[in-house]
PDB file of N, CA and C in Angstrom:
ATOM      1  N   UNK A 604    -147.651 -67.043-149.288  1.00 82.00           N
ATOM      2  CA  UNK A 604    -148.427 -65.657-148.827  1.00 82.00           C
ATOM      3  C   UNK A 604    -149.008 -64.997-150.373  1.00 82.00           C
ATOM      4  N   UNK A 605    -150.264 -64.778-150.093  1.00 89.00           N
ATOM      5  CA  UNK A 605    -150.957 -64.112-151.158  1.00 89.00           C
ATOM      6  C   UNK A 605    -151.099 -62.657-151.238  1.00 89.00           C
ATOM      7  N   UNK A 606    -151.482 -62.126-150.004  1.00 87.00           N
ATOM      8  CA  UNK A 606    -151.940 -60.639-149.840  1.00 87.00           C
ATOM      9  C   UNK A 606    -152.128 -60.377-148.407  1.00 87.00           C
ATOM     10  N   UNK A 607    -151.808 -58.823-148.042  1.00 90.00           N
ATOM     11  CA  UNK A 607    -152.191 -58.276-146.643  1.00 90.00           C
ATOM     12  C   UNK A 607    -153.471 -57.941-146.651  1.00 90.00           C
ATOM     13  N   UNK A 608    -154.002 -57.963-145.530  1.00 90.00           N
ATOM     14  CA  UNK A 608    -155.304 -57.187-145.214  1.00 90.00           C
ATOM     15  C   UNK A 608    -155.294 -56.580-143.795  1.00 90.00           C
ATOM     16  N   UNK A 609    -155.837 -55.348-143.326  1.00 88.00           N
ATOM     17  CA  UNK A 609    -155.936 -54.765-142.273  1.00 88.00           C
ATOM     18  C   UNK A 609    -155.931 -55.791-141.128  1.00 88.00           C
ATOM     19  N   UNK A 610    -156.887 -57.092-141.347  1.00 90.00           N
ATOM     20  CA  UNK A 610    -156.945 -57.815-140.048  1.00 90.00           C
ATOM     21  C   UNK A 610    -156.174 -59.090-140.070  1.00 90.00           C
ATOM     22  N   UNK A 611    -155.184 -59.053-141.337  1.00 91.00           N
ATOM     23  CA  UNK A 611    -154.009 -60.327-140.946  1.00 91.00           C
ATOM     24  C   UNK A 611    -153.702 -60.406-142.524  1.00 91.00           C
ATOM     25  N   UNK A 612    -153.330 -61.839-142.885  1.00 93.00           N
ATOM     26  CA  UNK A 612    -152.942 -62.099-144.070  1.00 93.00           C
ATOM     27  C   UNK A 612    -153.508 -63.405-144.505  1.00 93.00           C
ATOM     28  N   UNK A 613    -153.614 -63.418-146.011  1.00 94.00           N
ATOM     29  CA  UNK A 613    -154.126 -64.643-146.589  1.00 94.00           C
ATOM     30  C   UNK A 613    -152.954 -65.658-147.167  1.00 94.00           C
ATOM     31  N   UNK A 614    -153.212 -66.783-147.153  1.00 93.00           N
ATOM     32  CA  UNK A 614    -152.062 -67.965-147.498  1.00 93.00           C
ATOM     33  C   UNK A 614    -152.826 -68.567-148.760  1.00 93.00           C
ATOM     34  N   UNK A 615    -151.963 -68.912-149.494  1.00 93.00           N
ATOM     35  CA  UNK A 615    -152.297 -70.010-150.515  1.00 93.00           C
ATOM     36  C   UNK A 615    -152.260 -71.331-150.043  1.00 93.00           C
ATOM     37  N   UNK A 616    -153.065 -72.117-149.979  1.00 92.00           N
ATOM     38  CA  UNK A 616    -153.113 -73.510-149.359  1.00 92.00           C
ATOM     39  C   UNK A 616    -152.843 -74.422-150.455  1.00 92.00           C
ATOM     40  N   UNK A 617    -152.963 -74.143-151.582  1.00 92.00           N
ATOM     41  CA  UNK A 617    -152.965 -75.227-152.572  1.00 92.00           C
ATOM     42  C   UNK A 617    -154.202 -75.555-153.097  1.00 92.00           C
ATOM     43  N   UNK A 618    -155.330 -74.934-152.586  1.00 92.00           N
ATOM     44  CA  UNK A 618    -156.747 -75.244-153.169  1.00 92.00           C
ATOM     45  C   UNK A 618    -157.332 -74.043-153.475  1.00 92.00           C
ATOM     46  N   UNK A 619    -157.785 -74.065-155.018  1.00 89.00           N
ATOM     47  CA  UNK A 619    -158.180 -72.802-155.388  1.00 89.00           C
ATOM     48  C   UNK A 619    -159.716 -72.278-155.110  1.00 89.00           C
ATOM     49  N   UNK A 620    -160.284 -73.218-154.036  1.00 92.00           N
ATOM     50  CA  UNK A 620    -161.588 -72.855-153.634  1.00 92.00           C
ATOM     51  C   UNK A 620    -161.550 -72.348-151.920  1.00 92.00           C
ATOM     52  N   UNK A 621    -160.587 -72.800-151.325  1.00 93.00           N
ATOM     53  CA  UNK A 621    -160.103 -72.479-150.371  1.00 93.00           C
ATOM     54  C   UNK A 621    -158.915 -71.363-149.716  1.00 93.00           C
ATOM     55  N   UNK A 622    -159.089 -70.529-148.997  1.00 93.00           N
ATOM     56  CA  UNK A 622    -157.995 -69.776-148.657  1.00 93.00           C
ATOM     57  C   UNK A 622    -157.611 -69.897-147.301  1.00 93.00           C
ATOM     58  N   UNK A 623    -156.455 -69.776-147.015  1.00 95.00           N
ATOM     59  CA  UNK A 623    -155.908 -69.692-145.580  1.00 95.00           C
ATOM     60  C   UNK A 623    -155.846 -68.402-145.091  1.00 95.00           C
ATOM     61  N   UNK A 624    -156.072 -68.262-143.846  1.00 96.00           N
ATOM     62  CA  UNK A 624    -155.859 -66.739-143.001  1.00 96.00           C
ATOM     63  C   UNK A 624    -155.129 -66.818-141.891  1.00 96.00           C
ATOM     64  N   UNK A 625    -154.137 -65.940-141.801  1.00 95.00           N
ATOM     65  CA  UNK A 625    -153.631 -65.594-140.290  1.00 95.00           C
ATOM     66  C   UNK A 625    -154.180 -64.372-140.044  1.00 95.00           C
ATOM     67  N   UNK A 626    -155.162 -64.572-138.762  1.00 93.00           N
ATOM     68  CA  UNK A 626    -155.441 -63.258-138.350  1.00 93.00           C
ATOM     69  C   UNK A 626    -154.315 -62.408-137.381  1.00 93.00           C
ATOM     70  N   UNK A 627    -154.363 -61.001-137.323  1.00 91.00           N
ATOM     71  CA  UNK A 627    -153.412 -60.542-136.305  1.00 91.00           C
ATOM     72  C   UNK A 627    -153.602 -61.013-135.073  1.00 91.00           C
ATOM     73  N   UNK A 628    -154.348 -61.878-134.119  1.00 92.00           N
ATOM     74  CA  UNK A 628    -154.178 -62.037-132.859  1.00 92.00           C
ATOM     75  C   UNK A 628    -153.485 -63.727-132.890  1.00 92.00           C
ATOM     76  N   UNK A 629    -153.539 -64.060-134.084  1.00 93.00           N
ATOM     77  CA  UNK A 629    -152.614 -65.526-134.505  1.00 93.00           C
ATOM     78  C   UNK A 629    -151.279 -65.383-134.868  1.00 93.00           C
ATOM     79  N   UNK A 630    -150.743 -64.093-134.669  1.00 93.00           N
ATOM     80  CA  UNK A 630    -149.090 -63.982-134.794  1.00 93.00           C
ATOM     81  C   UNK A 630    -148.317 -64.165-133.835  1.00 93.00           C
ATOM     82  N   UNK A 631    -148.752 -63.270-132.758  1.00 93.00           N
ATOM     83  CA  UNK A 631    -147.804 -63.566-131.680  1.00 93.00           C
ATOM     84  C   UNK A 631    -148.475 -63.718-130.315  1.00 93.00           C
ATOM     85  N   UNK A 632    -147.454 -64.313-129.349  1.00 93.00           N
ATOM     86  CA  UNK A 632    -147.991 -64.591-128.055  1.00 93.00           C
ATOM     87  C   UNK A 632    -148.570 -63.575-127.206  1.00 93.00           C
ATOM     88  N   UNK A 633    -147.308 -62.246-127.399  1.00 93.00           N
ATOM     89  CA  UNK A 633    -147.758 -61.202-126.699  1.00 93.00           C
ATOM     90  C   UNK A 633    -147.044 -60.094-127.379  1.00 93.00           C
ATOM     91  N   UNK A 634    -147.521 -58.765-127.239  1.00 92.00           N
ATOM     92  CA  UNK A 634    -146.948 -57.709-128.077  1.00 92.00           C
ATOM     93  C   UNK A 634    -148.172 -57.241-128.920  1.00 92.00           C
ATOM     94  N   UNK A 635    -147.912 -56.336-129.775  1.00 89.00           N
ATOM     95  CA  UNK A 635    -148.344 -55.755-130.760  1.00 89.00           C
ATOM     96  C   UNK A 635    -148.044 -56.207-132.356  1.00 89.00           C
ATOM     97  N   UNK A 636    -148.959 -56.625-132.977  1.00 87.00           N
ATOM     98  CA  UNK A 636    -148.546 -57.206-134.377  1.00 87.00           C
ATOM     99  C   UNK A 636    -148.675 -55.966-135.430  1.00 87.00           C
ATOM    100  N   UNK A 637    -147.657 -55.488-136.070  1.00 84.00           N
ATOM    101  CA  UNK A 637    -148.008 -54.207-137.066  1.00 84.00           C
ATOM    102  C   UNK A 637    -147.805 -54.839-138.447  1.00 84.00           C
ATOM    103  N   UNK A 638    -148.358 -54.178-139.176  1.00 79.00           N
ATOM    104  CA  UNK A 638    -148.560 -54.459-140.633  1.00 79.00           C
ATOM    105  C   UNK A 638    -147.124 -54.840-141.325  1.00 79.00           C
ATOM    106  N   UNK A 639    -146.039 -53.721-140.726  1.00 83.00           N
ATOM    107  CA  UNK A 639    -144.823 -53.905-141.455  1.00 83.00           C
ATOM    108  C   UNK A 639    -144.003 -55.390-140.794  1.00 83.00           C
ATOM    109  N   UNK A 640    -144.705 -56.187-139.969  1.00 88.00           N
ATOM    110  CA  UNK A 640    -144.165 -57.445-139.445  1.00 88.00           C
ATOM    111  C   UNK A 640    -144.537 -58.459-140.074  1.00 88.00           C
ATOM    112  N   UNK A 641    -145.535 -58.489-141.162  1.00 88.00           N
ATOM    113  CA  UNK A 641    -146.271 -59.508-141.977  1.00 88.00           C
ATOM    114  C   UNK A 641    -145.312 -59.919-142.728  1.00 88.00           C
ATOM    115  N   UNK A 642    -145.203 -61.167-143.073  1.00 90.00           N
ATOM    116  CA  UNK A 642    -144.174 -61.846-143.937  1.00 90.00           C
ATOM    117  C   UNK A 642    -144.434 -61.648-145.346  1.00 90.00           C
ATOM    118  N   UNK A 643    -143.520 -61.377-146.207  1.00 92.00           N
ATOM    119  CA  UNK A 643    -143.510 -60.817-147.449  1.00 92.00           C
ATOM    120  C   UNK A 643    -144.428 -61.534-148.661  1.00 92.00           C
ATOM    121  N   UNK A 644    -145.136 -61.038-149.386  1.00 93.00           N
ATOM    122  CA  UNK A 644    -145.987 -61.585-150.239  1.00 93.00           C
ATOM    123  C   UNK A 644    -145.101 -62.567-151.029  1.00 93.00           C
ATOM    124  N   UNK A 645    -145.740 -63.605-151.254  1.00 92.00           N
ATOM    125  CA  UNK A 645    -144.790 -64.613-151.985  1.00 92.00           C
ATOM    126  C   UNK A 645    -143.759 -65.773-151.154  1.00 92.00           C
ATOM    127  N   UNK A 646    -143.916 -65.330-149.906  1.00 92.00           N
ATOM    128  CA  UNK A 646    -142.954 -65.966-149.126  1.00 92.00           C
ATOM    129  C   UNK A 646    -143.709 -67.342-148.276  1.00 92.00           C
ATOM    130  N   UNK A 647    -143.052 -68.555-148.064  1.00 91.00           N
ATOM    131  CA  UNK A 647    -143.635 -69.592-147.481  1.00 91.00           C
ATOM    132  C   UNK A 647    -144.003 -69.197-146.005  1.00 91.00           C
ATOM    133  N   UNK A 648    -144.838 -69.546-145.568  1.00 90.00           N
ATOM    134  CA  UNK A 648    -144.984 -69.559-144.022  1.00 90.00           C
ATOM    135  C   UNK A 648    -145.666 -70.916-143.559  1.00 90.00           C
ATOM    136  N   UNK A 649    -144.922 -70.910-142.457  1.00 89.00           N
ATOM    137  CA  UNK A 649    -145.310 -72.212-141.534  1.00 89.00           C
ATOM    138  C   UNK A 649    -146.286 -72.006-140.550  1.00 89.00           C
ATOM    139  N   UNK A 650    -147.345 -72.906-140.483  1.00 93.00           N
ATOM    140  CA  UNK A 650    -148.426 -72.342-139.649  1.00 93.00           C
ATOM    141  C   UNK A 650    -149.248 -73.891-139.290  1.00 93.00           C
ATOM    142  N   UNK A 651    -149.869 -73.600-138.338  1.00 93.00           N
ATOM    143  CA  UNK A 651    -150.964 -74.726-137.645  1.00 93.00           C
ATOM    144  C   UNK A 651    -152.176 -74.318-137.995  1.00 93.00           C
ATOM    145  N   UNK A 652    -153.103 -75.261-138.410  1.00 94.00           N
ATOM    146  CA  UNK A 652    -154.526 -75.110-138.735  1.00 94.00           C
ATOM    147  C   UNK A 652    -155.392 -75.162-137.285  1.00 94.00           C
ATOM    148  N   UNK A 653    -155.929 -73.854-137.006  1.00 94.00           N
ATOM    149  CA  UNK A 653    -156.652 -73.766-135.798  1.00 94.00           C
ATOM    150  C   UNK A 653    -158.065 -73.683-136.021  1.00 94.00           C
ATOM    151  N   UNK A 654    -158.519 -73.668-137.138  1.00 95.00           N
ATOM    152  CA  UNK A 654    -160.151 -73.693-137.244  1.00 95.00           C
ATOM    153  C   UNK A 654    -160.397 -73.536-138.944  1.00 95.00           C
ATOM    154  N   UNK A 655    -161.876 -73.661-139.028  1.00 94.00           N
ATOM    155  CA  UNK A 655    -162.287 -73.248-140.490  1.00 94.00           C
ATOM    156  C   UNK A 655    -163.596 -72.662-140.359  1.00 94.00           C
ATOM    157  N   UNK A 656    -164.001 -72.150-141.791  1.00 92.00           N
ATOM    158  CA  UNK A 656    -165.369 -71.438-141.613  1.00 92.00           C
ATOM    159  C   UNK A 656    -166.248 -72.841-142.408  1.00 92.00           C
ATOM    160  N   UNK A 657    -167.471 -72.823-142.157  1.00 89.00           N
ATOM    161  CA  UNK A 657    -168.417 -73.681-142.469  1.00 89.00           C
ATOM    162  C   UNK A 657    -169.572 -72.625-143.340  1.00 89.00           C
ATOM    163  N   UNK A 658    -168.627 -71.797-144.154  1.00 91.00           N
ATOM    164  CA  UNK A 658    -169.857 -71.044-144.914  1.00 91.00           C
ATOM    165  C   UNK A 658    -169.384 -70.778-146.153  1.00 91.00           C
ATOM    166  N   UNK A 659    -169.794 -69.634-146.834  1.00 92.00           N
ATOM    167  CA  UNK A 659    -169.403 -69.497-148.325  1.00 92.00           C
ATOM    168  C   UNK A 659    -167.860 -68.898-148.302  1.00 92.00           C
ATOM    169  N   UNK A 660    -167.068 -68.430-147.165  1.00 90.00           N
ATOM    170  CA  UNK A 660    -166.014 -67.956-147.252  1.00 90.00           C
ATOM    171  C   UNK A 660    -165.205 -68.681-147.555  1.00 90.00           C
ATOM    172  N   UNK A 661    -165.106 -69.919-147.157  1.00 93.00           N
ATOM    173  CA  UNK A 661    -164.275 -71.215-147.671  1.00 93.00           C
ATOM    174  C   UNK A 661    -162.604 -70.875-146.857  1.00 93.00           C
ATOM    175  N   UNK A 662    -162.775 -70.542-145.697  1.00 95.00           N
ATOM    176  CA  UNK A 662    -161.358 -70.262-144.942  1.00 95.00           C
ATOM    177  C   UNK A 662    -161.083 -71.181-143.828  1.00 95.00           C
ATOM    178  N   UNK A 663    -159.666 -71.445-144.078  1.00 96.00           N
ATOM    179  CA  UNK A 663    -159.020 -72.314-142.922  1.00 96.00           C
ATOM    180  C   UNK A 663    -158.175 -71.171-142.084  1.00 96.00           C
ATOM    181  N   UNK A 664    -158.404 -71.129-140.837  1.00 96.00           N
ATOM    182  CA  UNK A 664    -157.775 -70.340-139.975  1.00 96.00           C
ATOM    183  C   UNK A 664    -156.255 -70.680-139.499  1.00 96.00           C
ATOM    184  N   UNK A 665    -155.282 -69.908-139.653  1.00 96.00           N
ATOM    185  CA  UNK A 665    -153.881 -70.510-139.055  1.00 96.00           C
ATOM    186  C   UNK A 665    -153.459 -69.875-138.143  1.00 96.00           C
ATOM    187  N   UNK A 666    -152.492 -70.437-137.604  1.00 95.00           N
ATOM    188  CA  UNK A 666    -151.860 -69.686-136.567  1.00 95.00           C
ATOM    189  C   UNK A 666    -150.223 -69.842-136.749  1.00 95.00           C
ATOM    190  N   UNK A 667    -149.635 -69.034-136.368  1.00 93.00           N
ATOM    191  CA  UNK A 667    -147.889 -68.783-136.347  1.00 93.00           C
ATOM    192  C   UNK A 667    -147.353 -68.630-134.935  1.00 93.00           C
ATOM    193  N   UNK A 668    -148.488 -68.321-133.993  1.00 93.00           N
ATOM    194  CA  UNK A 668    -147.864 -68.020-132.545  1.00 93.00           C
ATOM    195  C   UNK A 668    -146.929 -69.333-132.372  1.00 93.00           C
ATOM    196  N   UNK A 669    -145.881 -68.472-131.551  1.00 91.00           N
ATOM    197  CA  UNK A 669    -144.602 -69.739-131.171  1.00 91.00           C
ATOM    198  C   UNK A 669    -145.256 -70.611-130.418  1.00 91.00           C
ATOM    199  N   UNK A 670    -146.087 -70.424-129.457  1.00 89.00           N
ATOM    200  CA  UNK A 670    -146.708 -71.161-128.586  1.00 89.00           C
ATOM    201  C   UNK A 670    -147.648 -72.328-129.124  1.00 89.00           C
ATOM    202  N   UNK A 671    -148.278 -72.020-130.003  1.00 89.00           N
ATOM    203  CA  UNK A 671    -149.138 -72.547-130.919  1.00 89.00           C
ATOM    204  C   UNK A 671    -148.224 -74.012-131.769  1.00 89.00           C
ATOM    205  N   UNK A 672    -147.159 -73.180-132.382  1.00 88.00           N
ATOM    206  CA  UNK A 672    -146.298 -74.095-133.115  1.00 88.00           C
ATOM    207  C   UNK A 672    -145.449 -75.116-132.426  1.00 88.00           C
ATOM    208  N   UNK A 673    -145.050 -74.368-131.364  1.00 85.00           N
ATOM    209  CA  UNK A 673    -144.439 -75.561-130.212  1.00 85.00           C
ATOM    210  C   UNK A 673    -145.228 -76.919-129.727  1.00 85.00           C
ATOM    211  N   UNK A 674    -146.557 -76.235-129.396  1.00 84.00           N
ATOM    212  CA  UNK A 674    -147.430 -77.370-129.236  1.00 84.00           C
ATOM    213  C   UNK A 674    -147.834 -78.521-130.217  1.00 84.00           C
ATOM    214  N   UNK A 675    -147.676 -78.137-131.331  1.00 81.00           N
ATOM    215  CA  UNK A 675    -147.892 -78.958-132.622  1.00 81.00           C
ATOM    216  C   UNK A 675    -146.690 -79.701-133.007  1.00 81.00           C
ATOM    217  N   UNK A 676    -145.425 -79.479-132.432  1.00 76.00           N
ATOM    218  CA  UNK A 676    -144.391 -80.358-132.740  1.00 76.00           C
ATOM    219  C   UNK A 676    -144.377 -81.895-132.292  1.00 76.00           C
ATOM    220  N   UNK A 677    -144.192 -82.588-133.280  1.00 70.00           N
ATOM    221  CA  UNK A 677    -144.431 -84.144-133.176  1.00 70.00           C
ATOM    222  C   UNK A 677    -143.172 -84.329-132.549  1.00 70.00           C
ATOM    223  N   UNK A 678    -143.198 -85.172-131.160  1.00 68.00           N
ATOM    224  CA  UNK A 678    -142.093 -85.531-130.557  1.00 68.00           C
ATOM    225  C   UNK A 678    -141.820 -87.037-130.998  1.00 68.00           C
ATOM    226  N   UNK A 679    -140.701 -87.444-131.511  1.00 66.00           N
ATOM    227  CA  UNK A 679    -140.285 -88.647-132.013  1.00 66.00           C
ATOM    228  C   UNK A 679    -139.744 -89.546-131.195  1.00 66.00           C
ATOM    229  N   UNK A 680    -139.899 -90.507-130.935  1.00 72.00           N
ATOM    230  CA  UNK A 680    -139.392 -91.649-130.146  1.00 72.00           C
ATOM    231  C   UNK A 680    -138.162 -92.410-130.671  1.00 72.00           C
ATOM    232  N   UNK A 681    -137.112 -91.643-130.579  1.00 70.00           N
ATOM    233  CA  UNK A 681    -135.937 -92.472-131.060  1.00 70.00           C
ATOM    234  C   UNK A 681    -135.312 -93.263-130.180  1.00 70.00           C
ATOM    235  N   UNK A 682    -134.747 -94.639-130.780  1.00 74.00           N
ATOM    236  CA  UNK A 682    -134.571 -95.663-130.027  1.00 74.00           C
ATOM    237  C   UNK A 682    -132.904 -95.161-129.711  1.00 74.00           C
ATOM    238  N   UNK A 683    -132.490 -95.425-128.423  1.00 73.00           N
ATOM    239  CA  UNK A 683    -131.261 -95.291-128.019  1.00 73.00           C
ATOM    240  C   UNK A 683    -130.290 -96.226-128.538  1.00 73.00           C
ATOM    241  N   UNK A 684    -129.052 -96.019-129.082  1.00 68.00           N
ATOM    242  CA  UNK A 684    -128.437 -96.868-129.795  1.00 68.00           C
ATOM    243  C   UNK A 684    -127.760 -97.731-128.670  1.00 68.00           C
ATOM    244  N   UNK A 685    -127.659 -98.946-129.113  1.00 62.00           N
ATOM    245  CA  UNK A 685    -127.012 -99.979-128.090  1.00 62.00           C
ATOM    246  C   UNK A 685    -125.532 -99.732-128.141  1.00 62.00           C
ATOM    247  N   UNK A 686    -124.956-100.169-127.216  1.00 61.00           N
ATOM    248  CA  UNK A 686    -123.299 -99.582-126.847  1.00 61.00           C
ATOM    249  C   UNK A 686    -122.651-101.212-126.756  1.00 61.00           C
ATOM    250  N   UNK A 687    -122.740-101.961-127.908  1.00 57.00           N
ATOM    251  CA  UNK A 687    -121.983-103.425-127.926  1.00 57.00           C
ATOM    252  C   UNK A 687    -120.842-103.238-128.888  1.00 57.00           C
TER     253      UNK A 687
END
């Protein structure tokens, strides 16, 4: 996490030309997000890409909503152990 803004937070995604952004509506499924609830600067943030800009802002839009994160989880097909 790089810095806070009134409309969300900016995330370092490892590309010097592109910034990740989590906007306020992309934090919670319900309820109000407040600035004191933002992750600390320098902390790691697990998120899902939900969009991007095609202009000179060079942004990747991210979400940390629990419902979005849950939908993005990959369900592994683990074989059942044989009982021989």
